[in-house]
Short mmCIF file of C-alpha atoms and ligand atoms in Angstrom, two decimals:
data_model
loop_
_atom_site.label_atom_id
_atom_site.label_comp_id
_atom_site.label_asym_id
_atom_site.label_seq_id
_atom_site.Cartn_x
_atom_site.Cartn_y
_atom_site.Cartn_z
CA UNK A 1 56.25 116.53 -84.27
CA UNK A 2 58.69 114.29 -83.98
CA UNK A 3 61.37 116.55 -83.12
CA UNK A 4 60.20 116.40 -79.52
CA UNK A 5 60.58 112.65 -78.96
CA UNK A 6 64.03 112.78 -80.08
CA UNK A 7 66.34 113.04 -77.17
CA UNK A 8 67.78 116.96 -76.68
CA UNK A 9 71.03 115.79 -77.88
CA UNK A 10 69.85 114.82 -81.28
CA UNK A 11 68.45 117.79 -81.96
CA UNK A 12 71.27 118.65 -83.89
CA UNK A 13 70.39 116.63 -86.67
CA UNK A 14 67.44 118.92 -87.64
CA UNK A 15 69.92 121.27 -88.66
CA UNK A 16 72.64 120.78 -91.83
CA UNK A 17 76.05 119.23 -90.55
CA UNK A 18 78.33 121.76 -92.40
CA UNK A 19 81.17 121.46 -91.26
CA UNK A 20 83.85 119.93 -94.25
CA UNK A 21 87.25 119.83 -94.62
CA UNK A 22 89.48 122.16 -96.75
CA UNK A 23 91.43 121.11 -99.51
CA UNK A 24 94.28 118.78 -98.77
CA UNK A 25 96.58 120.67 -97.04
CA UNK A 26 99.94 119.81 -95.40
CA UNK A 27 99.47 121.69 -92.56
CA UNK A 28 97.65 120.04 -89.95
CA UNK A 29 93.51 121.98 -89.59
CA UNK A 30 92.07 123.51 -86.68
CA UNK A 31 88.33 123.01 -87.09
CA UNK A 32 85.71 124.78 -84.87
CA UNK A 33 83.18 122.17 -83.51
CA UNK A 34 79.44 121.95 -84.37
CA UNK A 35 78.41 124.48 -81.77
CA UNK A 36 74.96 121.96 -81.27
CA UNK A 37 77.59 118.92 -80.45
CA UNK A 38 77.68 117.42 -76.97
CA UNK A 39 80.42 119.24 -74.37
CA UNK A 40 82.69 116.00 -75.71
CA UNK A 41 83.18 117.98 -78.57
CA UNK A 42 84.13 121.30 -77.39
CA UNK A 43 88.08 120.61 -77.87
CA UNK A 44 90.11 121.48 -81.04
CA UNK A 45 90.21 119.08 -83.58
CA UNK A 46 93.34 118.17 -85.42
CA UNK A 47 93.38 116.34 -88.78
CA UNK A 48 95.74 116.25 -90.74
CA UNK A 49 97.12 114.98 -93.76
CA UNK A 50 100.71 114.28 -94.47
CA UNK A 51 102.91 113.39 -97.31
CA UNK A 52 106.24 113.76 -95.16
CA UNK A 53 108.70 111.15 -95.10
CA UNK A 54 108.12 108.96 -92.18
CA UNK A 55 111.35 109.04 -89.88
CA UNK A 56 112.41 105.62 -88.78
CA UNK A 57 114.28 106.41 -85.22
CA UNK A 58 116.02 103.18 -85.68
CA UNK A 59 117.70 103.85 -88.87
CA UNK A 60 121.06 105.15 -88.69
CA UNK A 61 120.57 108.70 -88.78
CA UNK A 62 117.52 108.63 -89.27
CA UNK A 63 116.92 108.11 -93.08
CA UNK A 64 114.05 108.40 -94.42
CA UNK A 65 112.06 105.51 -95.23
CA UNK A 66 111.72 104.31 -99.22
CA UNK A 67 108.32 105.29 -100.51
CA UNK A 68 106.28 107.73 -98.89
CA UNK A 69 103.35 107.48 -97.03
CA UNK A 70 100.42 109.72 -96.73
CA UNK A 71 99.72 109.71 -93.17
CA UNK A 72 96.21 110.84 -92.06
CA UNK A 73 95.86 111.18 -88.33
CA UNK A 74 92.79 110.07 -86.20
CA UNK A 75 92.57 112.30 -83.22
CA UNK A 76 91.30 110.59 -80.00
CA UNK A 77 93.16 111.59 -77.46
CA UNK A 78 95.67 108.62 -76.01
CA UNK A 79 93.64 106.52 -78.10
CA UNK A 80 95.19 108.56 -81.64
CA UNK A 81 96.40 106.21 -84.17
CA UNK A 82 97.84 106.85 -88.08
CA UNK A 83 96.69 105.75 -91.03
CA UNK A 84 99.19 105.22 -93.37
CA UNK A 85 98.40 105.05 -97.33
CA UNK A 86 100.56 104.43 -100.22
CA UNK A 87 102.19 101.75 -102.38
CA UNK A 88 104.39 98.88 -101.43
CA UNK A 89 103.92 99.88 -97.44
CA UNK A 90 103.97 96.26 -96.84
CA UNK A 91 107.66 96.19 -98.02
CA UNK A 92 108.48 98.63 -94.99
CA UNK A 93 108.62 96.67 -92.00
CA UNK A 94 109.74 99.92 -90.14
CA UNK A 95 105.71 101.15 -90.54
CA UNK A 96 103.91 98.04 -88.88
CA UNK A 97 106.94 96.91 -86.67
CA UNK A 98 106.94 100.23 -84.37
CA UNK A 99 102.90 99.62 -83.57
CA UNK A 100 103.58 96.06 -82.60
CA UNK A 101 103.62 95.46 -78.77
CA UNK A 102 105.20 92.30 -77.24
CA UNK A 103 106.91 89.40 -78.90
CA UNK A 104 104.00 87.52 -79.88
CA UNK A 105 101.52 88.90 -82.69
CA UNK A 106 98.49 86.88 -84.22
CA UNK A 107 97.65 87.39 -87.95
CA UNK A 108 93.33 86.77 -88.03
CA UNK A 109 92.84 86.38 -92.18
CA UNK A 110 90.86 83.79 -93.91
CA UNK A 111 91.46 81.35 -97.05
CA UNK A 112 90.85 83.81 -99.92
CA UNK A 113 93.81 86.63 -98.70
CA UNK A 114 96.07 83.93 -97.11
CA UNK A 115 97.85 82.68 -99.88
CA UNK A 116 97.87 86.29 -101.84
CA UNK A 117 99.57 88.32 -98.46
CA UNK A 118 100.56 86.16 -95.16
CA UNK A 119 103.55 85.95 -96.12
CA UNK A 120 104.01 89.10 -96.91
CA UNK A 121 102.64 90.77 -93.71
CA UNK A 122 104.65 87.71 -91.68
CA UNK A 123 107.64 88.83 -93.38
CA UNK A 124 106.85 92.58 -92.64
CA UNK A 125 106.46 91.75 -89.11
CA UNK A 126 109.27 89.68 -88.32
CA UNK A 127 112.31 90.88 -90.77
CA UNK A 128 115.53 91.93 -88.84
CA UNK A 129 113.23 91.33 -85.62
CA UNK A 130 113.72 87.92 -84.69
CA UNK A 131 111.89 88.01 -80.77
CA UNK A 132 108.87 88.40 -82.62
CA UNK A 133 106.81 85.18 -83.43
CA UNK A 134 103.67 85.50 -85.67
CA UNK A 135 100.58 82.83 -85.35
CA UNK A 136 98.00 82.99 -87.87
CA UNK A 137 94.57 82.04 -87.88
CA UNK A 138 92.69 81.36 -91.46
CA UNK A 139 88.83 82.24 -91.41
CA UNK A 140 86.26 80.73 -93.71
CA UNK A 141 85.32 83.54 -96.50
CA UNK A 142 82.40 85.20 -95.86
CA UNK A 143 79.90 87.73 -94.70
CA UNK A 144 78.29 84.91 -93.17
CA UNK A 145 81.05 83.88 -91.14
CA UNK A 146 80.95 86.78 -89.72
CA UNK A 147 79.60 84.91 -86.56
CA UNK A 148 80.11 83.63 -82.76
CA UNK A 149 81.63 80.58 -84.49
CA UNK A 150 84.17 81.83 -86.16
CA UNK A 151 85.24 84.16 -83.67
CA UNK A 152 85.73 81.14 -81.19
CA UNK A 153 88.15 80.00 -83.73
CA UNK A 154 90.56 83.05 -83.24
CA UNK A 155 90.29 82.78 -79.05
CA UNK A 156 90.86 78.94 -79.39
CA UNK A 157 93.80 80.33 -81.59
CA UNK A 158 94.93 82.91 -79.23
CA UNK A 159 94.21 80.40 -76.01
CA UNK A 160 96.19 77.48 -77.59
CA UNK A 161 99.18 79.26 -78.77
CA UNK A 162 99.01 81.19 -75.17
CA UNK A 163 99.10 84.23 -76.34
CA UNK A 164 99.27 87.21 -73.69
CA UNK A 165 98.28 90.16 -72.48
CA UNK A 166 101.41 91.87 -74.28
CA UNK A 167 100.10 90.03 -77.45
CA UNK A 168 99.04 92.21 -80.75
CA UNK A 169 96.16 91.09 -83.33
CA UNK A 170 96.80 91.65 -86.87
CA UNK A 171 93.50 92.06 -89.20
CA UNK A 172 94.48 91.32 -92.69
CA UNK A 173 91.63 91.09 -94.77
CA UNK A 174 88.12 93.17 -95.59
CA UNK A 175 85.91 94.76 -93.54
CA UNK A 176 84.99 90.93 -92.72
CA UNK A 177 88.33 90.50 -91.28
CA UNK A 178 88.48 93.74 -89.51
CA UNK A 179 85.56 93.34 -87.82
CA UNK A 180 85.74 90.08 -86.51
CA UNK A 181 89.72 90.59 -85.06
CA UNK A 182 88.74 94.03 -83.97
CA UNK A 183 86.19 92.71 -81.84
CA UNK A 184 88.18 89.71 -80.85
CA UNK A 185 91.30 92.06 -79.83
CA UNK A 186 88.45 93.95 -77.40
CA UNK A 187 87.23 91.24 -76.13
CA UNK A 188 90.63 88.76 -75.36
CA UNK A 189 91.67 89.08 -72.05
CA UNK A 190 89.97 92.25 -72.02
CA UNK A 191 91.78 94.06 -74.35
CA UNK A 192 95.31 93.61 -76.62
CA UNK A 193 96.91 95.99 -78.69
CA UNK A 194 95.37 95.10 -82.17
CA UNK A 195 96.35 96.79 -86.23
CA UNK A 196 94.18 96.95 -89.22
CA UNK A 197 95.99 95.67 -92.75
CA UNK A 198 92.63 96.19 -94.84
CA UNK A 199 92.78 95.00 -98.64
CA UNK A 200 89.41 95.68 -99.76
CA UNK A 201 88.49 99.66 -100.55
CA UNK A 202 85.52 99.18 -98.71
CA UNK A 203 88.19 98.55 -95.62
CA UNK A 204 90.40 100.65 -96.68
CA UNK A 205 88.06 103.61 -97.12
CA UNK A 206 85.63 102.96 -94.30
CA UNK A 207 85.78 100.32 -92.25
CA UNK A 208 89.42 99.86 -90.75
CA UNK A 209 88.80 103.30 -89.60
CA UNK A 210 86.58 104.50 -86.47
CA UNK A 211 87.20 101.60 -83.92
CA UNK A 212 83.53 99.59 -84.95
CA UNK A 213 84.00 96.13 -84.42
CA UNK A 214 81.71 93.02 -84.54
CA UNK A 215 79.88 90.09 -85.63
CA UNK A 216 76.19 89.61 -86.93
CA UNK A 217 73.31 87.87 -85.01
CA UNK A 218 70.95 85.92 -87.19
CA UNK A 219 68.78 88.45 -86.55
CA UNK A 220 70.61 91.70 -87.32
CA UNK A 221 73.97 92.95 -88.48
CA UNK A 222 76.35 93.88 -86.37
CA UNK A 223 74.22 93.66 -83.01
CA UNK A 224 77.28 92.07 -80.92
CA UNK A 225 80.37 94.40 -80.70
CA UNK A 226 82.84 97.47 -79.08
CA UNK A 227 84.24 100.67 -80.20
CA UNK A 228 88.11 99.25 -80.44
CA UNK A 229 90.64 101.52 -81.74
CA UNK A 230 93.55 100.23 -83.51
CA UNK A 231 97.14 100.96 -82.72
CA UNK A 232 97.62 101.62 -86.73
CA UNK A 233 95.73 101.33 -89.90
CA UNK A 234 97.94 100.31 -92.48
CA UNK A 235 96.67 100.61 -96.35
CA UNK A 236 99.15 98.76 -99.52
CA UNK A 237 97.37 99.99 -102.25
CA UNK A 238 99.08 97.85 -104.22
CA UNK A 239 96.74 94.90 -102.55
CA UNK A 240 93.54 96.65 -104.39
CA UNK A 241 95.14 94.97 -107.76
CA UNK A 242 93.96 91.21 -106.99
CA UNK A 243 90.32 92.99 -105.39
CA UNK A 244 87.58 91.44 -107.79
CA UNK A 245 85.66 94.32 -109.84
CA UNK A 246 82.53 94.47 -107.85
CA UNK A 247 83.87 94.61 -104.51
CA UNK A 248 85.91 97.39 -105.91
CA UNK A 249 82.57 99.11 -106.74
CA UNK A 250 81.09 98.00 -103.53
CA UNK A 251 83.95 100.34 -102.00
CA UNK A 252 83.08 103.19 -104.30
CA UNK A 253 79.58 103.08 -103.10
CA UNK A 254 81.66 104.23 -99.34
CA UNK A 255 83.41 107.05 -101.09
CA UNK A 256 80.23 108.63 -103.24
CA UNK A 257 78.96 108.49 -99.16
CA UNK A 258 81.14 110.83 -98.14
CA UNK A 259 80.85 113.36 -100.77
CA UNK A 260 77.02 113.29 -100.80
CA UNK A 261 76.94 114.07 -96.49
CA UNK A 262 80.03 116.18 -95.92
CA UNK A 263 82.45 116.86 -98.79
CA UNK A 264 80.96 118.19 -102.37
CA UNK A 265 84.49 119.04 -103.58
CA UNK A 266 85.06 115.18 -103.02
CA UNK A 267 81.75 114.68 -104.92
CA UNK A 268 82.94 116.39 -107.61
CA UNK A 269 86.02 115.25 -108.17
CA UNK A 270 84.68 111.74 -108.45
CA UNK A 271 82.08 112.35 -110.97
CA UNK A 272 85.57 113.75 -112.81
CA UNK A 273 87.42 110.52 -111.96
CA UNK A 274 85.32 107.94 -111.79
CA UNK A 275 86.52 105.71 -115.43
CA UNK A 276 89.90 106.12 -113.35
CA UNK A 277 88.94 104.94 -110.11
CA UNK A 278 87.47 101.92 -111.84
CA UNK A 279 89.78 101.29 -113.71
CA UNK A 280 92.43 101.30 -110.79
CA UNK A 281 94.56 104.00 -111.66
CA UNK A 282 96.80 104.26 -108.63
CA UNK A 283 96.98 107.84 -107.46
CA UNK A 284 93.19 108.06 -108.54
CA UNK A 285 92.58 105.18 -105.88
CA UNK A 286 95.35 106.90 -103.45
CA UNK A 287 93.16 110.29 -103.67
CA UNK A 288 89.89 108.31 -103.10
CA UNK A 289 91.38 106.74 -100.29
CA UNK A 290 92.90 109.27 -98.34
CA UNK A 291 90.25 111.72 -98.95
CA UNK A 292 87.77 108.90 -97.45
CA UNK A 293 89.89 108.57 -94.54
CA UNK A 294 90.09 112.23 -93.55
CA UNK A 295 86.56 112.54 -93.60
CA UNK A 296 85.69 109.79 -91.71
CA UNK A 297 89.03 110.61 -89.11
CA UNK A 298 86.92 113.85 -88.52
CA UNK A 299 83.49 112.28 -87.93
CA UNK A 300 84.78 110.11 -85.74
CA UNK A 301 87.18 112.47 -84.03
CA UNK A 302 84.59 114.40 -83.04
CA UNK A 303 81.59 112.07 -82.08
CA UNK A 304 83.89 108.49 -81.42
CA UNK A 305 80.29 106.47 -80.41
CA UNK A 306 77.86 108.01 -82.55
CA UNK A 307 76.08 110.53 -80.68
CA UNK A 308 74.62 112.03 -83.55
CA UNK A 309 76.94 112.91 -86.12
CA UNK A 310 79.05 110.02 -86.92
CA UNK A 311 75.36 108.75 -87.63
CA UNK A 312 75.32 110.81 -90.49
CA UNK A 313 78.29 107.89 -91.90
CA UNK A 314 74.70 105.98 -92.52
CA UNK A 315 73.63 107.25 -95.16
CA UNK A 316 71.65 104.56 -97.43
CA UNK A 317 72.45 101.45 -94.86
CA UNK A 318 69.05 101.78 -93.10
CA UNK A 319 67.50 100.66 -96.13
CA UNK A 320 70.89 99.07 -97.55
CA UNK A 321 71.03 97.00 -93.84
CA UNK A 322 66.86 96.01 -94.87
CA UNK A 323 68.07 94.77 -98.46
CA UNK A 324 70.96 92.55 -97.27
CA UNK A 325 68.80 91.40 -94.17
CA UNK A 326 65.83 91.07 -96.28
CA UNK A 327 67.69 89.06 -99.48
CA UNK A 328 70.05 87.00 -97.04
CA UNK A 329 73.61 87.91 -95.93
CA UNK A 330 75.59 87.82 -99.05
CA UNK A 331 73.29 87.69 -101.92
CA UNK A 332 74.43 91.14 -102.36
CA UNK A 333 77.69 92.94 -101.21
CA UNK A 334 77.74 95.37 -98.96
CA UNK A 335 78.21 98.50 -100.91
CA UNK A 336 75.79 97.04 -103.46
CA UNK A 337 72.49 97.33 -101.10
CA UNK A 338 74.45 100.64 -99.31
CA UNK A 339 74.27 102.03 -103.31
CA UNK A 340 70.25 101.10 -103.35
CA UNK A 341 69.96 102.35 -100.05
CA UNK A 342 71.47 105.76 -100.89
CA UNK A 343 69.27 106.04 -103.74
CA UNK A 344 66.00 105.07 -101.94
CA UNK A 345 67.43 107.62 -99.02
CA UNK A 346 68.20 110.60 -101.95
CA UNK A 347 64.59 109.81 -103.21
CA UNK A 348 63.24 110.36 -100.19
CA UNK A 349 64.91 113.72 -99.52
CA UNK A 350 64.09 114.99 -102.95
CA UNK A 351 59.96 113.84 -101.93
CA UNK A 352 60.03 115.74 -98.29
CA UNK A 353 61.38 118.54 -101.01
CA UNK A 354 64.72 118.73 -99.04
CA UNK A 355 67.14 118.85 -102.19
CA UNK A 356 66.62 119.85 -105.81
CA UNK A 357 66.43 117.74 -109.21
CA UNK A 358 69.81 117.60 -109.81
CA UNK A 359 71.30 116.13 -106.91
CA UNK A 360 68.85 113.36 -107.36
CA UNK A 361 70.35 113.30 -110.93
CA UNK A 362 73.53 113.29 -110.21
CA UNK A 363 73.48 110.68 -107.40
CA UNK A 364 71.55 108.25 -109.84
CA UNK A 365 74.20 109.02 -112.52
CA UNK A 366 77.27 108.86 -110.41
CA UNK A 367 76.14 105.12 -108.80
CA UNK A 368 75.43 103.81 -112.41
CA UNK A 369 78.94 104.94 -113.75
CA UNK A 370 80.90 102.68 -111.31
CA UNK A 371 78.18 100.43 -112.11
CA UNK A 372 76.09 100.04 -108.90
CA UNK A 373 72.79 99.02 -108.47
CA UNK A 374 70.33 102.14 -108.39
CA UNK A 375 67.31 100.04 -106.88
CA UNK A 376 66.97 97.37 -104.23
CA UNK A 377 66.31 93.77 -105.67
CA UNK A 378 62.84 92.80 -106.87
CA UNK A 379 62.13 90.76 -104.01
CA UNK A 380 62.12 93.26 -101.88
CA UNK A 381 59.04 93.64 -100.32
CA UNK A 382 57.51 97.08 -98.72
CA UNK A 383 56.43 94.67 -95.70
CA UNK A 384 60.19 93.22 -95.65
CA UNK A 385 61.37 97.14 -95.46
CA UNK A 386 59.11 97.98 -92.76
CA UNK A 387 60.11 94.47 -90.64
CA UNK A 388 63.70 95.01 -90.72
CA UNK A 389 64.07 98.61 -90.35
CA UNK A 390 61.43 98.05 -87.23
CA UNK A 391 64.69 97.09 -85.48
CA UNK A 392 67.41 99.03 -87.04
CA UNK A 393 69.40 100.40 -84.22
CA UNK A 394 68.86 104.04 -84.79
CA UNK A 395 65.52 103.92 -83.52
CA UNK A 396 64.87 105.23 -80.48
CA UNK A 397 61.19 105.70 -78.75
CA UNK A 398 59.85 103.85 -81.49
CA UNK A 399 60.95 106.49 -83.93
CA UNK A 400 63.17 105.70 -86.96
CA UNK A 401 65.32 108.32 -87.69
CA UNK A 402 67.07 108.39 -90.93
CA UNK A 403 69.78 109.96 -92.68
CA UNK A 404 68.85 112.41 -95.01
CA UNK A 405 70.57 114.47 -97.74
CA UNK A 406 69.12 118.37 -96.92
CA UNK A 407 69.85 121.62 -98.58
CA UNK A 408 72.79 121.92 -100.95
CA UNK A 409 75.08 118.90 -102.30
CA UNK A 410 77.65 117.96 -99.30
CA UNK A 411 74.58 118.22 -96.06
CA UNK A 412 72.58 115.98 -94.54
CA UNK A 413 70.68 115.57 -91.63
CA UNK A 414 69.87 112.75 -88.94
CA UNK A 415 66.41 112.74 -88.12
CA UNK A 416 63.03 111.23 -87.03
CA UNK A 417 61.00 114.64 -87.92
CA UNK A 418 59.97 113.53 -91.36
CA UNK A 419 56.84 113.28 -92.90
CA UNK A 420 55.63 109.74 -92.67
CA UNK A 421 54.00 110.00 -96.11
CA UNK A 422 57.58 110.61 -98.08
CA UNK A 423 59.06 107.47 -96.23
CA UNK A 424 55.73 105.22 -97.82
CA UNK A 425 56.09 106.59 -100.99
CA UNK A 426 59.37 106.03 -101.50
CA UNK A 427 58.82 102.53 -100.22
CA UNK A 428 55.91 101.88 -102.80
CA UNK A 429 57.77 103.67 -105.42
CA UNK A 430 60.41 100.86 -104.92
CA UNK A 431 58.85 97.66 -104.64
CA UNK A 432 56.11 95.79 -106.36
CA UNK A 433 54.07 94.49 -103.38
N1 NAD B 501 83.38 98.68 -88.84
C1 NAD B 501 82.87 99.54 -89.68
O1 NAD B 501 82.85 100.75 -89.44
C2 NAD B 501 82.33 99.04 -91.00
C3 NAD B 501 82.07 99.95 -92.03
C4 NAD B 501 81.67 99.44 -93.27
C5 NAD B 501 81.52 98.08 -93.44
N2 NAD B 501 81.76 97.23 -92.40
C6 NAD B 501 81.63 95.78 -92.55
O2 NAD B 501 82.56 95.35 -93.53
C7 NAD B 501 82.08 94.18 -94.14
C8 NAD B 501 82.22 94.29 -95.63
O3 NAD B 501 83.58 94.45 -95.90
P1 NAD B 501 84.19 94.10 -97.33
O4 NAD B 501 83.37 94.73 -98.36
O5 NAD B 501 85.63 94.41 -97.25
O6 NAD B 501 83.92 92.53 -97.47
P2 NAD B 501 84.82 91.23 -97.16
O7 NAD B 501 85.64 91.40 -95.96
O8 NAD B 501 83.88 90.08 -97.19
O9 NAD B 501 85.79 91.14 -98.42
C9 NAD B 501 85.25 90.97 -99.69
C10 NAD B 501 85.85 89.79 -100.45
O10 NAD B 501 87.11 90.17 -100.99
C11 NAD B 501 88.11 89.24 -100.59
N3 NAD B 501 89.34 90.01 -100.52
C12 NAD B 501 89.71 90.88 -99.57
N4 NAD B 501 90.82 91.51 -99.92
C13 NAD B 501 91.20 91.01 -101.12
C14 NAD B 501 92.27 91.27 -102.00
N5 NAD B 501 93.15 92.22 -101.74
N6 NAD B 501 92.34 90.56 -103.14
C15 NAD B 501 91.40 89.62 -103.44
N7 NAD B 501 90.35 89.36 -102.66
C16 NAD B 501 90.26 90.05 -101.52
C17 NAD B 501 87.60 88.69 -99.29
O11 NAD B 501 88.19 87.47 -98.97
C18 NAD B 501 86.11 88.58 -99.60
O12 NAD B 501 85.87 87.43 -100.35
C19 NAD B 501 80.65 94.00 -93.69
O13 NAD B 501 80.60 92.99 -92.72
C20 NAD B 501 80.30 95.34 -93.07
O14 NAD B 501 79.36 95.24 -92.03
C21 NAD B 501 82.16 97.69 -91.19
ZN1 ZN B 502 78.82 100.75 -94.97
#
């Protein structure tokens, strides 16, 4: 039934997305397209995942840089970009100098990451490269910042300093940060070349990567922004050690994401490594990371504005999206209503009969272990579900279509051909009234 209301090219979404990545390889992969994609994707698809040494052209004979970085390569055409992961990458100006165009670069960070890393990144950008000057701009803290306001603040920024067209935007912060210079790099003089420095994992792992960028409406998350690609992504781990606890778990809740739609080798590797990942072991947190990134370079290498299956990247946020809506812009982080969300989501899938007991298991046990919540918060209200997700952008002809974990662990689909009933109960099975 519902099938036929979705446009043709969703139909792709009634079927498994299988297609995964291999193990980490050095070589770069040639992936076939989803055959049911849109003609966009009928090209080859390169990702790959590097551990080379990074040549610096301008060293003398071209050394090789100190400490290597993994580079992981988002494939878009002109509008490719690398992201590099490792530790101490901030102490190799070489890596963020080369993406910076112009002499004039404005760092957009707020008051909690100032005093921890603008100096740092300032330093980065400017050391043996005196034509370069670097304005910053500190943001208020806070998911509810993230609004028409505060953006004003980084034009007025950008206008008073006189900042031009050959001008690059630094984001140095979370997803927050991102989000809000991304959009303001798309949107200042219609476009300047702009680079992610994320320090959360929920940045570093998700969003610093795709080209998303935006600011919240009181009415809705996100509603205002542009697909903006940076010019680099740029990930210190080493910045994950002053991250508070829970928005290191609000990353993880990004990471278990990508296992449970696309990667079960992933998957099982964190239910392995999960004590480690909390507990910040670094090449735990590098494997996390870079694995995160290559899946979502792929998604969005091969459906850039969400077609259909960078929708699939959704999983749990229709009802996560509800929670924080529905509770207040940050009563709850993020990755804390996506990890309520994914479990409502898995629920529902394991109702409609779409996946067995023990994925259902295993998703409730993996959350728990890095200490998510498994259930959105008591004052959550079926009514307040059904109000918000009323205007969640992925419906279409009045149809909500959801992201939904089908068949074995690592596939899901995107769909509005559900049975209604599944999506009630699973409502009712959540909330009191
Ligand atoms: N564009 C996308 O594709 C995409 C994807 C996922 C999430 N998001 C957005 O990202 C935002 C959430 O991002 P977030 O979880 O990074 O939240 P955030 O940006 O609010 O950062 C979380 C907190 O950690 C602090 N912080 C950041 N780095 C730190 C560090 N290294 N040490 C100490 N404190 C640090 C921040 O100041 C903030 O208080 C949401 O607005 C969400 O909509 C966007
Ligand atoms: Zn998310």
């Amino acid at each position: 039934m519902a099938a036929s209301l979705s446009p043709p090219s969703l139909r792709p979404s009634l079927r498994p997305y299988s297609a995964r990545l291999s193990p980490p390889s050095p070589a770069a992969l040639f992936l076939r397209p989803p055959t049911t994609g849109s003609s966009d994707h009928r090209r080859p698809l390169r990702i790959s995942a590097r551990s080379t040494p990074v040549m610096d052209p301008t060293l003398k004979g071209g050394a090789p840089l100190p400490a290597v970085p993994t580079v992981v390569d988002v494939d878009l055409g002109n509008r490719s970009y690398p992201i590099y992961i490792g530790s101490g990458l901030l102490d190799q100006p070489q890596l963020l100098q080369r993406h910076v165009v112009g002499k004039r670069v404005l760092v957009v960070t707020n008051t909690t990451i100032a005093p921890l890393y603008l100096e740092k990144v300032t330093e980065a950008l400017t050391v043996g490269n005196p034509n370069v000057s670097v304005e910053s701009v500190i943001l208020p803290d806070g998911e509810k910042y993230k609004n028409m306001e505060t953006l004003m603040k980084v034009f007025d920024k950008a206008i008073e300093t006189r900042l031009d067209r050959r001008s690059t935007f630094v984001a140095l912060g979370g997803g927050v940060i991102g989000d809000m210079c991304g959009f303001a790099a798309a949107a200042f003089l219609r476009g300047v070349n702009f680079i992610q420095i994320p320090t959360t994992l929920m940045a570093q792992v998700d969003s610093s990567v795709g080209g998303k960028t935006g600011i919240n409406h009181p009415l809705g998350k996100n509603l205002i922004g542009a697909f903006y690609q940076p010019q680099c992504v740029l990930i210190d781990t080493d910045t994950l050690n002053t991250l508070p606890d829970r928005e290191l778990a609000s990353g993880i809740a990004e990471v278990v994401k990508y296992g449970l739609i696309r990667d079960p080798e992933f998957f099982r590797w964190q239910e392995k490594n999960m004590q480690s990942l909390l507990a910040r072991d670094p090449s735990a947190l590098a494997h996390a990371i870079k694995r995160s990134c290559e899946n979502k370079a792929e998604v969005v290498s091969l459906d850039e504005k969400e077609s259909g299956l960078r929708a699939t990247l959704n999983l749990g946020h229709t009802f996560g999206h509800a929670i924080e809506n529905g509770i207040g812009y940050g009563q709850w982080l993020h990755g804390e209503a996506v990890a309520a969300g994914t479990v409502m989501a898995v629920d529902m899938s394991h109702r409609l009969g779409w996946i067995d007991d023990t994925i259902q298991e295993r998703v409730l046990a993996i959350l728990q272990q890095a200490k998510l919540p498994i259930a959105p918060p008591e004052i959550m209200t079926v009514e307040k579900f059904k109000d918000v997700m009323a205007v969640d952008k992925k419906v279409a002809d009045g149809l909500l279509r959801l992201i939904l974990l089908k068949g074995p662990l690592g596939s899901c689909v995107f769909t509005g051909d559900y049975d209604r009933k599944a999506l009630d109960e699973t409502l009712r099975a959540f909330c009191k009234c």
